[in-house]
Short mmCIF file of C-alpha atoms in Angstrom, two decimals:
data_model
loop_
_atom_site.label_atom_id
_atom_site.label_comp_id
_atom_site.label_asym_id
_atom_site.label_seq_id
_atom_site.Cartn_x
_atom_site.Cartn_y
_atom_site.Cartn_z
CA MET T 28 45.71 81.56 86.62
CA SER T 29 45.03 85.25 86.84
CA GLU T 30 47.35 85.77 89.70
CA THR T 31 50.13 84.02 87.74
CA HIS T 32 49.49 86.12 84.77
CA SER T 33 49.45 89.35 86.60
CA GLN T 34 52.96 88.20 88.42
CA ASN T 35 54.34 87.63 85.00
CA GLU T 36 53.34 90.96 83.92
CA SER T 37 54.89 92.70 86.83
CA ASP T 38 58.07 90.70 86.51
CA VAL T 39 58.22 91.75 82.77
CA SER T 40 57.49 95.34 83.77
CA SER T 41 60.04 95.60 86.52
CA GLY T 42 62.71 94.13 84.12
CA GLY T 43 61.96 96.72 81.58
CA VAL T 44 62.45 99.45 84.17
CA LEU T 45 65.74 97.97 85.30
CA ALA T 46 66.79 97.72 81.68
CA ASN T 47 65.99 101.35 81.06
CA ASP T 48 67.84 102.42 84.33
CA THR T 49 70.85 100.37 83.16
CA PHE T 50 70.60 102.17 79.78
CA VAL T 51 70.36 105.49 81.10
CA ARG T 52 73.04 105.00 83.56
CA ARG T 53 75.63 103.62 80.99
CA LEU T 54 74.61 106.33 78.42
CA GLY T 55 75.35 108.96 81.27
CA GLU T 56 78.62 107.40 81.92
CA LEU T 57 79.46 107.37 78.18
CA LEU T 58 78.66 110.97 78.04
CA SER T 59 80.71 111.89 81.10
CA VAL T 60 83.72 110.15 79.81
CA THR T 61 83.45 111.73 76.38
CA LEU T 62 82.80 115.11 77.68
CA GLY T 63 85.87 114.78 80.13
CA LEU T 64 88.15 113.48 77.27
CA ALA T 65 87.22 116.27 75.00
CA VAL T 66 87.57 119.02 77.64
CA ALA T 67 91.13 117.46 78.60
CA SER T 68 92.26 117.19 75.11
CA PHE T 69 91.03 120.89 74.42
CA LEU T 70 93.04 122.25 77.43
CA GLY T 71 96.17 120.01 76.47
CA TRP T 72 96.11 121.58 72.94
CA ILE T 73 95.75 125.04 74.56
CA MET T 74 98.54 124.57 76.83
CA PHE T 75 100.95 123.20 74.09
CA THR T 76 100.17 125.44 71.23
CA GLN T 77 98.57 128.57 72.47
CA VAL T 78 100.27 129.40 75.77
CA ASP T 79 103.59 131.58 75.85
CA TYR T 80 105.55 130.28 78.91
CA SER T 81 108.09 133.28 79.01
CA LEU T 82 105.05 135.65 79.20
CA LEU T 83 103.38 133.16 81.67
CA GLN T 84 106.46 133.81 83.90
CA SER T 85 106.79 137.38 83.53
CA VAL T 86 103.31 138.33 84.46
CA PHE T 87 103.06 136.09 87.33
CA PRO T 88 104.02 138.73 90.01
CA ARG T 89 101.11 140.93 88.60
CA PHE T 90 98.78 138.30 89.25
CA VAL T 91 100.05 137.62 92.71
CA GLU T 92 99.25 141.18 93.62
CA ALA T 93 95.90 141.01 92.26
CA PHE T 94 95.36 137.72 94.11
CA LYS T 95 96.18 139.33 97.48
CA LEU T 96 93.78 141.99 96.87
CA VAL T 97 90.99 139.60 96.02
CA LEU T 98 91.68 137.35 98.88
CA THR T 99 91.62 140.59 101.19
CA ILE T 100 88.34 141.45 99.72
CA VAL T 101 86.81 137.90 100.12
CA VAL T 102 88.03 137.41 103.69
CA ILE T 103 86.46 140.68 104.90
CA SER T 104 83.43 140.36 102.80
CA SER T 105 82.84 136.72 103.97
CA ILE T 106 83.06 137.51 107.53
CA LEU T 107 80.84 140.63 107.31
CA SER T 108 78.26 138.87 105.04
CA VAL T 109 77.89 135.67 107.24
CA SER T 110 77.70 137.67 110.57
CA LEU T 111 75.18 140.15 109.42
CA GLY T 112 73.44 137.60 107.26
CA THR T 113 72.89 135.36 110.48
CA LEU T 114 71.20 138.39 112.08
CA MET T 115 69.16 139.22 108.92
CA GLY T 116 68.02 135.47 108.76
CA LEU T 117 66.88 135.86 112.58
CA ALA T 118 65.16 139.15 111.66
CA ARG T 119 63.32 137.26 108.78
CA THR T 120 61.81 134.68 111.28
CA SER T 121 61.04 137.45 113.93
CA SER T 122 57.46 137.56 115.42
CA SER T 123 57.60 141.45 114.88
CA PRO T 124 55.79 142.22 111.85
CA VAL T 125 57.74 145.35 111.23
CA THR T 126 61.07 143.71 111.71
CA SER T 127 60.04 140.81 109.55
CA ARG T 128 58.66 142.96 106.68
CA ILE T 129 61.81 145.31 106.63
CA SER T 130 64.20 142.48 106.52
CA LYS T 131 62.10 140.87 103.66
CA VAL T 132 62.24 144.09 101.55
CA TYR T 133 66.13 144.13 102.02
CA VAL T 134 66.37 140.58 101.03
CA GLU T 135 64.16 140.88 97.99
CA PHE T 136 65.85 144.05 96.81
CA PHE T 137 69.35 142.72 96.81
CA ARG T 138 68.30 139.25 95.49
CA GLY T 139 66.21 140.93 92.82
CA THR T 140 68.70 143.35 91.40
CA PRO T 141 71.99 142.52 89.62
CA LEU T 142 75.12 142.78 91.63
CA LEU T 143 76.65 144.99 88.88
CA PHE T 144 73.69 147.40 89.24
CA GLN T 145 74.39 147.35 93.12
CA LEU T 146 78.15 148.23 92.47
CA PHE T 147 77.27 151.06 90.19
CA VAL T 148 75.01 152.58 92.80
CA ILE T 149 77.55 152.49 95.50
CA TYR T 150 80.58 153.31 93.60
CA PHE T 151 79.15 156.01 91.14
CA GLY T 152 75.94 157.16 93.05
CA ILE T 153 77.25 157.53 96.83
CA PRO T 154 79.85 159.80 96.10
CA ARG T 155 77.37 162.17 94.17
CA LEU T 156 75.48 162.75 97.54
CA TRP T 157 78.43 165.11 98.56
CA ALA T 158 79.64 167.96 96.79
CA VAL T 159 82.63 167.54 94.15
CA GLY T 160 85.76 166.80 96.21
CA GLN T 161 84.09 166.49 99.53
CA PHE T 162 83.43 162.89 99.68
CA PRO T 163 85.06 161.48 102.78
CA LEU T 164 86.28 158.14 101.42
CA GLY T 165 87.50 159.55 98.28
CA SER T 166 90.89 159.00 99.67
CA TRP T 167 91.71 157.56 103.09
CA GLU T 168 94.68 156.24 105.03
CA ILE T 169 94.66 153.94 108.15
CA ALA T 170 97.39 152.73 110.32
CA ILE T 171 97.31 149.14 111.92
CA ALA T 172 100.07 147.57 113.97
CA GLY T 173 102.59 149.96 112.64
CA PHE T 174 101.66 149.49 109.01
CA SER T 175 100.07 152.23 106.91
CA TYR T 176 97.38 151.60 104.18
CA ALA T 177 96.01 154.09 101.84
CA GLY T 178 93.55 153.92 99.01
CA ASP T 179 90.50 155.48 97.35
CA TRP T 180 86.73 154.68 97.13
CA ARG T 181 87.10 151.57 95.06
CA LEU T 182 88.18 149.07 97.88
CA PRO T 183 85.43 150.26 100.31
CA ALA T 184 82.87 150.26 97.48
CA ALA T 185 83.83 146.54 96.53
CA ILE T 186 83.73 145.34 100.05
CA ILE T 187 80.34 146.92 100.91
CA GLY T 188 78.85 146.02 97.57
CA LEU T 189 79.64 142.20 97.88
CA THR T 190 78.79 142.29 101.61
CA LEU T 191 75.32 143.89 101.22
CA ASN T 192 74.53 141.58 98.32
CA HIS T 193 75.52 138.43 100.07
CA ILE T 194 73.88 139.38 103.24
CA ALA T 195 70.68 138.64 101.61
CA TYR T 196 71.53 135.09 100.47
CA VAL T 197 73.07 134.09 103.96
CA ALA T 198 69.74 135.50 105.60
CA GLU T 199 67.58 133.27 103.31
CA ALA T 200 69.80 130.10 104.07
CA ILE T 201 69.69 130.85 107.79
CA ARG T 202 65.82 131.28 107.43
CA GLY T 203 65.48 127.97 105.87
CA GLY T 204 67.72 126.48 108.47
CA ILE T 205 65.47 127.69 111.26
CA ALA T 206 62.25 126.44 109.42
CA ALA T 207 63.87 123.06 109.34
CA VAL T 208 64.35 122.78 112.97
CA ASP T 209 61.34 121.06 114.68
CA ASP T 210 58.97 123.66 116.45
CA GLY T 211 58.71 121.19 119.40
CA GLN T 212 62.29 121.92 120.34
CA LEU T 213 61.68 125.62 120.79
CA GLU T 214 58.58 124.75 122.83
CA ALA T 215 60.48 122.38 125.07
CA ALA T 216 63.23 124.99 125.52
CA ARG T 217 60.55 127.41 126.72
CA SER T 218 59.05 124.97 129.05
CA LEU T 219 62.48 124.67 130.76
CA GLY T 220 62.43 128.44 131.59
CA MET T 221 64.44 129.74 128.66
CA SER T 222 63.61 133.04 127.07
CA ASN T 223 62.99 133.36 123.42
CA VAL T 224 66.58 134.55 122.87
CA GLN T 225 68.09 132.02 124.95
CA ALA T 226 66.15 129.26 123.13
CA MET T 227 67.04 130.55 119.93
CA ARG T 228 70.73 130.95 120.79
CA ARG T 229 71.34 127.66 122.52
CA VAL T 230 68.87 125.18 120.89
CA VAL T 231 67.47 126.47 117.50
CA LEU T 232 70.30 128.41 116.02
CA PRO T 233 73.17 125.92 116.36
CA GLN T 234 70.87 123.37 114.42
CA ALA T 235 69.90 125.93 111.94
CA TRP T 236 73.35 126.81 111.24
CA ARG T 237 74.07 123.13 110.45
CA ASN T 238 71.16 122.92 108.18
CA ALA T 239 72.17 126.18 106.31
CA LEU T 240 75.72 125.33 106.13
CA PRO T 241 75.76 123.84 102.56
CA ALA T 242 73.87 126.79 101.21
CA ILE T 243 76.04 129.24 102.99
CA GLY T 244 79.03 127.59 101.78
CA ASN T 245 77.92 127.60 98.19
CA ASP T 246 77.12 131.34 98.57
CA GLN T 247 80.56 132.21 99.65
CA ILE T 248 82.22 130.29 96.67
CA ILE T 249 79.80 132.50 94.50
CA LEU T 250 81.16 135.41 96.39
CA VAL T 251 84.61 134.56 95.47
CA LYS T 252 83.71 134.49 91.63
CA ASP T 253 81.59 137.61 92.16
CA THR T 254 84.89 139.64 92.61
CA SER T 255 85.49 139.34 88.88
CA LEU T 256 82.79 142.00 88.53
CA LEU T 257 84.83 144.38 90.46
CA THR T 258 86.76 145.14 87.23
CA VAL T 259 83.99 147.33 86.21
CA ILE T 260 84.89 149.84 88.96
CA ALA T 261 88.57 149.70 87.93
CA LEU T 262 89.87 147.85 90.86
CA GLN T 263 93.09 146.13 89.89
CA GLU T 264 91.72 142.51 90.67
CA ILE T 265 92.53 139.45 88.56
CA MET T 266 90.32 140.07 85.88
CA SER T 267 91.50 143.78 85.42
CA VAL T 268 94.98 142.29 85.22
CA PHE T 269 94.02 139.88 82.56
CA ARG T 270 92.46 142.67 80.50
CA ASN T 271 95.46 144.85 80.63
CA ILE T 272 97.87 141.97 79.56
CA ASN T 273 95.43 140.85 76.86
CA SER T 274 95.11 144.40 75.43
CA ASN T 275 98.92 145.08 75.41
CA GLN T 276 100.07 141.60 74.14
CA LEU T 277 96.92 140.46 72.27
CA ASP T 278 97.48 137.08 73.80
CA PRO T 279 94.28 135.81 75.80
CA TRP T 280 95.36 132.23 76.51
CA THR T 281 98.56 132.88 78.51
CA PRO T 282 97.18 135.18 81.33
CA LEU T 283 93.88 133.12 81.32
CA VAL T 284 95.98 130.23 82.76
CA TRP T 285 96.67 132.42 85.89
CA VAL T 286 93.11 133.61 86.19
CA CYS T 287 91.86 129.96 86.19
CA LEU T 288 94.55 128.71 88.55
CA PHE T 289 93.90 131.36 91.10
CA TYR T 290 90.29 131.22 91.07
CA LEU T 291 90.47 127.45 91.37
CA LEU T 292 92.89 127.85 94.23
CA VAL T 293 90.45 130.01 96.49
CA THR T 294 87.19 127.89 95.42
CA MET T 295 88.50 124.60 95.90
CA SER T 296 90.01 125.43 99.24
CA MET T 297 86.68 126.76 100.34
CA SER T 298 85.02 123.62 99.06
CA LEU T 299 87.27 121.47 101.16
CA LEU T 300 86.83 123.69 104.22
CA ILE T 301 83.13 123.53 103.86
CA SER T 302 83.32 119.59 103.47
CA ILE T 303 85.24 119.51 106.53
CA LEU T 304 82.72 121.53 108.41
CA GLU T 305 79.98 119.49 107.19
CA ARG T 306 81.53 116.10 108.20
CA ARG T 307 82.52 117.75 111.82
CA ALA T 308 78.97 119.09 112.08
CA ASP T 309 77.17 115.60 111.73
CA TRP T 310 73.96 117.37 112.32
CA SER T 311 71.62 114.53 112.06
CA SER T 312 73.04 112.62 114.94
CA GLU T 313 73.61 115.79 116.98
CA GLN T 314 69.99 117.05 116.26
CA GLU T 315 68.55 113.70 117.46
CA GLU T 316 70.64 113.75 120.61
CA SER T 317 69.52 117.39 121.30
CA GLU T 318 65.80 116.26 120.81
CA SER T 319 66.22 113.42 123.13
CA HIS T 320 68.15 115.35 125.67
CA LEU T 321 65.25 118.06 125.80
CA LYS T 322 62.46 115.36 126.02
CA ARG T 323 64.41 113.75 128.95
CA LEU T 324 64.49 117.04 130.63
CA VAL T 325 60.94 117.75 130.02
CA GLY T 326 60.06 114.30 131.10
CA SER T 327 61.92 114.46 134.30
CA ILE T 328 60.24 117.90 135.05
CA GLY T 329 56.74 116.44 134.49
CA GLU T 330 57.66 113.49 136.75
CA GLY T 331 58.69 115.82 139.40
CA LEU T 332 55.71 117.95 139.35
CA GLY T 333 53.52 114.75 139.35
CA ARG T 334 55.19 113.46 142.76
CA ARG T 335 54.71 116.90 144.30
CA GLN T 336 50.90 116.78 143.55
#
């Protein structure tokens, strides 16, 4: 009798939980649809009533030039931040206390201070270490493949600032990826005669990269959006072009259309690329295959040693 009563109570409680889950799910769906319709309606109203399409067409070339500049900065900064961030992540996991602490100080500084502050230090502070007019990168010119490029300190300062900042975030992603790899794999690799460097490069780091890929990809998307801060150093990127057009035409909505479209073009392309890389990585199955392969190798070595004895 008591068992039947307790069973009825459990059925009622489980039914209540399911009912609550259904209610919460439907409420979430309703809120999502309502919010989506509200945003779509607002954007439609803006496009039909607030956008000057003749101005939209006339300012397009200016945004294209700014977009090329932003794309150049993003490509260079991404390559440098991911490459150097990987090395910094390895330094964070180093067995050397000095290396580990120095890398930790670097990461904490660049994660703990605003990017805007770092840009000010690099753009305004670094040139003041030289006498007035003596800063070597105040104006520069390089020739690559027959083409000549000239500029001032703004472009190098932008690339250096974004790179130094995002090295810290990539390093933490790599450190977390390494921590997620089973310690037994490193020990198995060492038992096969690999050095620490070989074991890290051939066994641990590939899996750590797969583990860290989502975080690194998210950081690179943030890097794209961080280029909007470069307007504070008077670099003619997308937001600077918007500010100039808005101040001259007193029309914010028309140039904002191009700002939105150009940023979405880059971020959505990067999101698609990251999704493709994640699917191709398929780290779960490859990690299991790597673990089983190492175990088979260690097992075969152990059997061979046993036969010799």
